[in-house]
Structures are given as C-alpha cells and as structure tokens.
C-alpha cells in the first residue's frame, strides 16, 4: 500500500499493489490521497490513509497532508480515511477541519491526529488550530483523543501495535509537520503518555513504528538541532534498554528508521549531506545498505518503508534508465 502519481506527476492517489496488479483507491473528493504512513498492518482488509476533500479550508491551512505528504497544495481540507470492502469513508476530526490517519493494527484501530476547533497560539501560520493524537475505531465513527505530555499543547499518534500500545509525538503546534510538534517522543499505554526520551535534540523526535513486543523505532535529533535545522538519526527504543542511536551508513549524515518487524529487524533510509538517500536494513546490530544485497542494475533502492516477519521489505526506488521512481518489494534469497 502507498501512493502513485497520476499523469503529469502533480497529483497522486492511494494505491494498493496486489498479485502484480495496481488498484487506485480514489479520494474523498479532492485531488490527492495516499496511504502515507509506514506501519499500516491489518490482516482483515482494512486500509487507512489521508485524502483531500472538495471543501475549501475555511482558515487557509495547508495542514499535515499538503505540507508533507501530497505533491501539490489544493487549498482544500484533508481528512483521514478508512477503506474496507471497496468503500472509502472519511474519519471524524475533534471538531476542527482536518485530520490524518496513519498506522493500523489487527484490532481495527487506526492511529492519527485531528484538529480541535480551538485556535492555538503556538501555531505557525498558515496553521491556526490545535490538534491532538487520536485512535480511531474499531468502529467506523469511533474516535478517542490521546492527551499530550503535561505541559505540551499538541500531539499526533503515528503507529500502534496489536497490543493496543500507541506511539507518537507531543509538543507545540508549529506547522503541524514534525519540528516543534515532535519535541517529545511518546508511548501511550491505556491512554497515559510516557516520554521515551531522545538522542539529545529538541525537535523531530518521532516514533514511526512499534512491534508487538513493544520495541519502538523512529528518528530523533542529536544535540545542536532546532525545529528548522534537523540532524536526526534512526533510533530503536526498548523498555529495558531505553533509546539507542542506530547511526548511519558510511559517509552519511542523517538516517530514519521507518519500520520494524517482530524479529527486531529494522528498515529505513540513510541520507548524505547533499540529500542523496539509500535504503537500509538493520539486523543484529549492523546497518546494511540494501543496494549491496541486490543484483547490479539500473534500480537504486532509495528508502525502505517496512519489513514483515518473513523479512520481505517494501519501499521506494529510482530507475536511472527511465527516470522513474517505482515502488519495490525485496524478498530474501531462498524464499
């Protein structure tokens, strides 16, 4: 699951790849939609994502969708969606205009964040309204607000596991995309937030996935950062061992861990100072460039989004022969 661009490369639709076929999931009436987050794992055919609507945003906000996940800005509102049995339906907000749906579990719960009707003085224009972490479901119209850490005003839930543990961020409103909103990385258990620490930075401290045994991965800034000047590295957190810097591939400056399976294998991307990215897999304490594990050719694996318990990996690539940026799946040898 993910997104694919339409002709002209200015809009994209949420997409499912199944048995070598590509399926367009459509939109909620707007130009763009996407299964935008990585930890989207449900065995019952439930898919969650984000979509533009036909409604013009009354406050002129760009919201999280257009600001970080869509290829173009439409000026319309964006809402999370649930897709089941060939029907896409909008998920509710907390009274504001916009929402976002991220990870899914097998309890048919969806992690996300949604606007309230309350203006927030910590927002950076064009963002106006406060937003909070939420869990949708398991019913179509159910929404549970998750409060941020004490002293924080805003938050977002990014992933959850099959035990109902939820991870996300807590901070100030900012631009509703990372930065100061991710002042703290958070684990919610039974609705209670716990600060799981960071790698020394004050912003961009973002969990992206949580395994069924409670191991969390994501990315976190190092000392010397700011909301406008990130320097993040991939991290792994366990309740017993705390937070661990996974480092980067040789010669790189930044890294992000996007997914983890129940065997403790981690995937993500490592990025150099010029912005060039390579997909990696982290196993048994060692980070390996995925490009060194495939046959030489024109395809470069740019980032790895997720990994299942059999070790199959999905992500995004670049084909130097065609100039295209296709999705990829990588299957371990012998399977």
CSV table of C-alpha atoms in Angstrom, one decimal:
chain,number,residue,atom,x,y,z
A,1,UNK,CA,0.0,0.0,0.0
A,2,UNK,CA,1.1,3.5,-0.7
A,3,UNK,CA,0.5,6.1,-3.4
A,4,UNK,CA,1.2,6.5,-7.1
A,5,UNK,CA,1.2,9.7,-9.2
A,6,UNK,CA,-1.3,10.3,-12.0
A,7,UNK,CA,-0.3,11.6,-15.4
A,8,UNK,CA,1.5,14.9,-15.1
A,9,UNK,CA,3.0,14.0,-11.7
A,10,UNK,CA,1.2,16.8,-9.9
A,11,UNK,CA,-1.4,14.6,-8.1
A,12,UNK,CA,-1.4,11.2,-6.5
A,13,UNK,CA,-3.9,8.6,-5.4
A,14,UNK,CA,-3.8,6.0,-2.6
A,15,UNK,CA,-2.7,2.7,-4.2
A,16,UNK,CA,-2.7,-1.0,-3.4
A,17,UNK,CA,-0.4,-3.4,-5.2
A,18,UNK,CA,-1.8,-7.0,-5.1
A,19,UNK,CA,-0.7,-10.0,-7.1
A,20,UNK,CA,1.2,-7.8,-9.6
A,21,UNK,CA,-1.9,-5.6,-10.1
A,22,UNK,CA,-2.3,-1.9,-9.2
A,23,UNK,CA,-5.5,-0.6,-7.7
A,24,UNK,CA,-6.4,3.0,-7.4
A,25,UNK,CA,-8.4,3.6,-4.1
A,26,UNK,CA,-9.7,7.0,-5.2
A,27,UNK,CA,-10.2,10.1,-3.0
A,28,UNK,CA,-12.7,11.7,-0.7
A,29,UNK,CA,-13.5,14.3,-3.4
A,30,UNK,CA,-10.2,16.1,-3.6
A,31,UNK,CA,-7.2,15.8,-5.9
A,32,UNK,CA,-4.9,13.8,-3.8
A,33,UNK,CA,-4.9,10.8,-1.5
A,34,UNK,CA,-2.3,8.5,0.0
A,35,UNK,CA,-1.6,5.6,2.3
A,36,UNK,CA,1.1,7.9,3.7
A,37,UNK,CA,2.4,6.2,6.8
A,38,UNK,CA,4.6,3.1,7.0
A,39,UNK,CA,3.2,1.0,9.8
A,40,UNK,CA,-0.1,0.0,8.2
A,41,UNK,CA,-0.6,-3.7,9.0
A,42,UNK,CA,-4.1,-5.2,9.1
A,43,UNK,CA,-4.9,-8.7,8.0
A,44,UNK,CA,-8.7,-8.0,7.6
A,45,UNK,CA,-8.5,-5.8,4.6
A,46,UNK,CA,-8.7,-2.5,6.5
A,47,UNK,CA,-6.6,0.3,5.0
A,48,UNK,CA,-6.1,3.8,6.4
A,49,UNK,CA,-4.7,6.9,4.8
A,50,UNK,CA,-5.3,10.5,4.0
A,51,UNK,CA,-7.3,12.3,1.3
A,52,UNK,CA,-8.1,15.8,0.1
A,53,UNK,CA,-11.8,16.7,0.1
A,54,UNK,CA,-13.9,19.0,-2.1
A,55,UNK,CA,-14.2,21.5,0.8
A,56,UNK,CA,-12.1,24.7,0.7
A,57,UNK,CA,-10.2,25.1,4.0
A,58,UNK,CA,-12.0,28.0,5.8
A,59,UNK,CA,-8.8,29.1,7.5
A,60,UNK,CA,-6.4,28.7,4.6
A,61,UNK,CA,-4.4,26.0,6.4
A,62,UNK,CA,-2.2,23.6,4.4
A,63,UNK,CA,-2.3,21.0,7.2
A,64,UNK,CA,-0.1,18.0,7.6
A,65,UNK,CA,-1.2,16.4,4.3
A,66,UNK,CA,-0.3,19.0,1.8
A,67,UNK,CA,2.7,20.3,3.8
A,68,UNK,CA,4.5,17.0,3.9
A,69,UNK,CA,2.7,14.1,2.1
A,70,UNK,CA,1.0,15.4,-1.1
A,71,UNK,CA,2.8,16.6,-4.2
A,72,UNK,CA,0.6,19.7,-4.6
A,73,UNK,CA,-1.3,22.1,-2.4
A,74,UNK,CA,-5.0,22.4,-3.3
A,75,UNK,CA,-6.3,24.8,-0.5
A,76,UNK,CA,-8.9,22.1,0.4
A,77,UNK,CA,-9.3,20.3,3.7
A,78,UNK,CA,-7.7,16.9,4.3
A,79,UNK,CA,-9.1,14.0,6.4
A,80,UNK,CA,-8.1,10.6,7.4
A,81,UNK,CA,-9.9,7.7,5.6
A,82,UNK,CA,-10.7,4.1,6.3
A,83,UNK,CA,-11.1,1.8,3.3
A,84,UNK,CA,-12.8,-1.5,3.7
A,85,UNK,CA,-14.8,-3.7,1.3
A,86,UNK,CA,-14.1,-1.3,-1.6
A,87,UNK,CA,-15.6,1.7,0.3
A,88,UNK,CA,-13.6,4.8,1.3
A,89,UNK,CA,-15.1,6.7,4.2
A,90,UNK,CA,-13.9,9.8,6.0
A,91,UNK,CA,-12.8,9.6,9.6
A,92,UNK,CA,-14.0,12.2,12.1
A,93,UNK,CA,-12.0,15.1,13.5
A,94,UNK,CA,-12.1,16.6,17.0
A,95,UNK,CA,-14.3,19.5,15.8
A,96,UNK,CA,-11.8,21.1,13.5
A,97,UNK,CA,-11.4,21.0,9.7
A,98,UNK,CA,-8.6,18.5,9.2
A,99,UNK,CA,-7.4,15.0,10.3
A,100,UNK,CA,-4.8,12.4,9.5
A,101,UNK,CA,-4.8,8.6,9.6
A,102,UNK,CA,-1.5,6.7,10.0
A,103,UNK,CA,-0.9,3.2,11.3
A,104,UNK,CA,-3.4,0.4,11.6
A,105,UNK,CA,-3.5,-2.8,13.8
A,106,UNK,CA,-5.4,-6.1,13.7
A,107,UNK,CA,-7.8,-4.7,16.3
A,108,UNK,CA,-9.1,-2.4,13.5
A,109,UNK,CA,-7.7,0.6,15.3
A,110,UNK,CA,-6.1,3.4,13.4
A,111,UNK,CA,-3.6,5.9,14.8
A,112,UNK,CA,-3.7,9.5,13.8
A,113,UNK,CA,-4.2,13.1,14.7
A,114,UNK,CA,-7.1,15.6,14.3
A,115,UNK,CA,-7.8,19.3,14.7
A,116,UNK,CA,-9.9,20.7,17.5
A,117,UNK,CA,-12.0,23.9,17.0
A,118,UNK,CA,-9.6,25.8,19.2
A,119,UNK,CA,-7.0,28.3,17.9
A,120,UNK,CA,-3.5,27.7,19.2
A,121,UNK,CA,-1.1,30.5,19.9
A,122,UNK,CA,1.9,28.1,19.3
A,123,UNK,CA,0.9,27.5,15.7
A,124,UNK,CA,3.0,28.9,12.9
A,125,UNK,CA,0.9,30.4,10.0
A,126,UNK,CA,-0.9,29.2,8.0
A,127,UNK,CA,-1.7,26.6,10.7
A,128,UNK,CA,-4.3,28.0,13.1
A,129,UNK,CA,-6.0,25.2,15.0
A,130,UNK,CA,-4.8,23.0,17.8
A,131,UNK,CA,-4.6,19.2,17.0
A,132,UNK,CA,-4.3,16.1,19.2
A,133,UNK,CA,-3.3,12.5,18.9
A,134,UNK,CA,-6.2,10.2,18.3
A,135,UNK,CA,-7.1,6.5,17.9
A,136,UNK,CA,-9.9,5.7,15.5
A,137,UNK,CA,-12.1,2.6,15.8
A,138,UNK,CA,-12.6,-0.2,15.9
A,139,UNK,CA,-16.0,1.1,14.7
A,140,UNK,CA,-16.2,3.4,11.7
A,141,UNK,CA,-17.2,6.6,13.6
A,142,UNK,CA,-15.3,6.0,16.9
A,143,UNK,CA,-12.5,8.4,17.9
A,144,UNK,CA,-10.5,8.6,21.2
A,145,UNK,CA,-8.4,11.6,22.0
A,146,UNK,CA,-5.0,11.0,23.5
A,147,UNK,CA,-3.7,13.8,25.6
A,148,UNK,CA,-0.1,15.1,25.1
A,149,UNK,CA,2.5,15.1,27.8
A,150,UNK,CA,1.9,17.5,30.7
A,151,UNK,CA,3.0,21.0,29.6
A,152,UNK,CA,2.5,20.3,25.9
A,153,UNK,CA,-0.4,21.5,23.8
A,154,UNK,CA,-0.5,19.4,20.7
A,155,UNK,CA,0.3,15.8,19.6
A,156,UNK,CA,0.0,13.1,17.0
A,157,UNK,CA,-0.2,9.3,17.1
A,158,UNK,CA,1.8,7.7,14.3
A,159,UNK,CA,1.7,3.9,14.9
A,160,UNK,CA,0.2,1.2,17.1
A,161,UNK,CA,0.6,-2.5,17.7
A,162,UNK,CA,-1.7,-5.4,18.2
A,163,UNK,CA,-1.5,-5.0,21.9
A,164,UNK,CA,-3.0,-1.5,21.7
A,165,UNK,CA,0.2,0.3,22.5
A,166,UNK,CA,0.4,3.6,20.7
A,167,UNK,CA,3.4,5.8,19.8
A,168,UNK,CA,3.6,9.3,18.5
A,169,UNK,CA,4.8,12.9,19.3
A,170,UNK,CA,3.9,15.6,21.8
A,171,UNK,CA,4.9,19.3,21.7
A,172,UNK,CA,3.6,22.6,20.3
A,173,UNK,CA,1.6,23.3,17.2
A,174,UNK,CA,4.3,24.6,14.8
A,175,UNK,CA,3.4,23.9,11.2
A,176,UNK,CA,1.6,20.6,12.0
A,177,UNK,CA,4.5,18.7,10.5
A,178,UNK,CA,7.2,17.4,12.8
A,179,UNK,CA,9.6,20.0,14.1
A,180,UNK,CA,8.5,21.5,17.3
A,181,UNK,CA,5.4,19.3,17.4
A,182,UNK,CA,7.9,16.4,17.9
A,183,UNK,CA,9.6,17.9,20.9
A,184,UNK,CA,8.9,14.6,22.7
A,185,UNK,CA,8.6,11.0,21.5
A,186,UNK,CA,5.7,9.4,23.3
A,187,UNK,CA,4.3,5.9,24.1
A,188,UNK,CA,0.7,5.8,25.2
A,189,UNK,CA,-0.5,2.8,27.3
A,190,UNK,CA,-4.1,2.7,28.4
A,191,UNK,CA,-4.3,6.4,27.3
A,192,UNK,CA,-1.4,7.5,29.5
A,193,UNK,CA,1.5,9.2,27.8
A,194,UNK,CA,5.1,8.3,28.6
A,195,UNK,CA,8.1,10.2,27.4
A,196,UNK,CA,10.5,7.6,25.9
A,197,UNK,CA,13.4,10.1,25.5
A,198,UNK,CA,15.5,11.3,22.6
A,199,UNK,CA,19.1,11.4,21.2
A,200,UNK,CA,19.8,14.8,22.6
A,201,UNK,CA,17.9,17.1,20.3
A,202,UNK,CA,14.9,19.4,21.0
A,203,UNK,CA,12.8,18.6,17.9
A,204,UNK,CA,12.0,16.0,15.3
A,205,UNK,CA,11.8,13.2,17.9
A,206,UNK,CA,9.4,10.9,16.1
A,207,UNK,CA,8.5,7.3,16.6
A,208,UNK,CA,7.4,5.7,13.3
A,209,UNK,CA,6.6,2.0,14.2
A,210,UNK,CA,6.1,-0.3,17.2
A,211,UNK,CA,6.4,-4.1,17.2
A,212,UNK,CA,4.1,-6.4,19.1
A,213,UNK,CA,6.7,-6.8,21.8
A,214,UNK,CA,6.8,-3.0,22.4
A,215,UNK,CA,10.0,-2.2,20.6
A,216,UNK,CA,9.8,1.3,19.0
A,217,UNK,CA,11.8,2.7,16.1
A,218,UNK,CA,11.8,6.2,14.5
A,219,UNK,CA,14.1,9.2,14.2
A,220,UNK,CA,15.4,11.7,16.7
A,221,UNK,CA,17.6,14.8,16.6
A,222,UNK,CA,21.1,15.0,18.0
A,223,UNK,CA,22.3,17.9,20.2
A,224,UNK,CA,22.7,21.2,18.4
A,225,UNK,CA,19.5,21.0,16.4
A,226,UNK,CA,16.5,23.3,16.1
A,227,UNK,CA,13.0,22.9,14.6
A,228,UNK,CA,14.2,24.4,11.4
A,229,UNK,CA,17.6,22.7,11.4
A,230,UNK,CA,17.2,19.0,12.0
A,231,UNK,CA,20.1,16.5,12.4
A,232,UNK,CA,18.2,13.3,13.1
A,233,UNK,CA,19.4,9.7,13.3
A,234,UNK,CA,17.4,6.5,13.3
A,235,UNK,CA,16.7,5.1,16.8
A,236,UNK,CA,15.5,2.0,18.5
A,237,UNK,CA,13.8,2.0,21.9
A,238,UNK,CA,13.0,-0.8,24.4
A,239,UNK,CA,11.5,-0.5,27.8
A,240,UNK,CA,14.5,-2.3,29.4
A,241,UNK,CA,17.3,-0.6,27.4
A,242,UNK,CA,16.0,2.8,26.6
A,243,UNK,CA,16.8,4.7,23.4
A,244,UNK,CA,19.7,3.6,21.0
A,245,UNK,CA,21.2,5.6,18.1
A,246,UNK,CA,21.4,3.3,15.1
A,247,UNK,CA,23.8,5.6,13.3
A,248,UNK,CA,24.0,6.0,9.5
A,249,UNK,CA,25.6,4.2,6.6
A,250,UNK,CA,29.2,5.2,6.0
A,251,UNK,CA,29.6,8.8,4.8
A,252,UNK,CA,26.0,9.8,5.6
A,253,UNK,CA,24.7,12.5,8.0
A,254,UNK,CA,21.1,11.6,8.6
A,255,UNK,CA,19.0,8.5,9.0
A,256,UNK,CA,15.4,7.5,9.6
A,257,UNK,CA,14.0,4.1,10.8
A,258,UNK,CA,10.6,3.6,9.2
A,259,UNK,CA,9.6,0.0,10.1
A,260,UNK,CA,10.3,-2.9,12.4
A,261,UNK,CA,9.1,-6.5,12.4
A,262,UNK,CA,8.6,-8.8,15.4
A,263,UNK,CA,12.0,-10.3,14.9
A,264,UNK,CA,13.6,-7.0,15.7
A,265,UNK,CA,14.8,-6.2,12.1
A,266,UNK,CA,14.6,-2.6,11.2
A,267,UNK,CA,14.4,-0.8,7.8
A,268,UNK,CA,14.7,2.8,6.8
A,269,UNK,CA,16.9,5.3,4.9
A,270,UNK,CA,20.3,6.8,5.3
A,271,UNK,CA,20.9,10.3,3.8
A,272,UNK,CA,24.1,12.2,3.0
A,273,UNK,CA,24.7,15.9,3.4
A,274,UNK,CA,23.5,16.5,-0.2
A,275,UNK,CA,20.2,14.8,0.3
A,276,UNK,CA,21.0,11.5,-1.5
A,277,UNK,CA,19.3,8.6,0.2
A,278,UNK,CA,19.9,4.8,0.4
A,279,UNK,CA,17.6,2.2,1.8
A,280,UNK,CA,19.0,0.2,4.7
A,281,UNK,CA,18.2,-2.9,6.8
A,282,UNK,CA,19.4,-3.1,10.4
A,283,UNK,CA,19.9,-6.7,11.7
A,284,UNK,CA,21.8,-8.0,14.7
A,285,UNK,CA,23.2,-4.6,15.4
A,286,UNK,CA,24.5,-4.0,11.9
A,287,UNK,CA,23.1,-1.4,9.4
A,288,UNK,CA,23.5,-2.6,5.8
A,289,UNK,CA,22.9,-0.8,2.5
A,290,UNK,CA,20.1,-2.7,0.8
A,291,UNK,CA,21.6,-1.9,-2.6
A,292,UNK,CA,24.6,-4.2,-1.7
A,293,UNK,CA,22.2,-7.1,-1.4
A,294,UNK,CA,20.5,-6.9,-4.9
A,295,UNK,CA,21.9,-7.7,-8.3
A,296,UNK,CA,23.6,-4.8,-10.0
A,297,UNK,CA,21.4,-2.8,-12.5
A,298,UNK,CA,19.7,0.5,-13.0
A,299,UNK,CA,17.5,0.3,-9.9
A,300,UNK,CA,18.6,2.1,-6.8
A,301,UNK,CA,16.7,1.4,-3.6
A,302,UNK,CA,16.2,4.9,-2.1
A,303,UNK,CA,14.2,4.2,1.1
A,304,UNK,CA,12.7,1.1,2.8
A,305,UNK,CA,9.3,1.7,4.4
A,306,UNK,CA,8.5,-1.6,6.2
A,307,UNK,CA,9.5,-5.2,6.8
A,308,UNK,CA,7.3,-8.2,7.6
A,309,UNK,CA,8.2,-11.1,9.8
A,310,UNK,CA,9.4,-13.2,6.9
A,311,UNK,CA,11.9,-10.4,6.0
A,312,UNK,CA,10.2,-9.1,2.9
A,313,UNK,CA,10.8,-5.4,2.5
A,314,UNK,CA,8.9,-2.7,0.6
A,315,UNK,CA,9.9,0.9,-0.2
A,316,UNK,CA,10.8,3.4,-3.0
A,317,UNK,CA,13.4,3.2,-5.7
A,318,UNK,CA,14.9,5.2,-8.6
A,319,UNK,CA,15.5,3.7,-12.1
A,320,UNK,CA,18.3,5.6,-13.8
A,321,UNK,CA,17.4,4.1,-17.2
A,322,UNK,CA,13.9,5.5,-17.2
A,323,UNK,CA,14.0,8.3,-14.7
A,324,UNK,CA,11.0,6.8,-12.9
A,325,UNK,CA,10.6,6.3,-9.2
A,326,UNK,CA,8.8,3.0,-8.7
A,327,UNK,CA,7.9,1.2,-5.6
A,328,UNK,CA,9.8,-2.0,-4.8
A,329,UNK,CA,9.4,-5.2,-2.9
A,330,UNK,CA,12.6,-7.2,-1.9
A,331,UNK,CA,12.3,-10.8,-0.9
A,332,UNK,CA,15.2,-12.6,0.9
A,333,UNK,CA,17.0,-15.2,-1.1
A,334,UNK,CA,15.6,-18.7,-0.7
A,335,UNK,CA,12.0,-17.6,-0.2
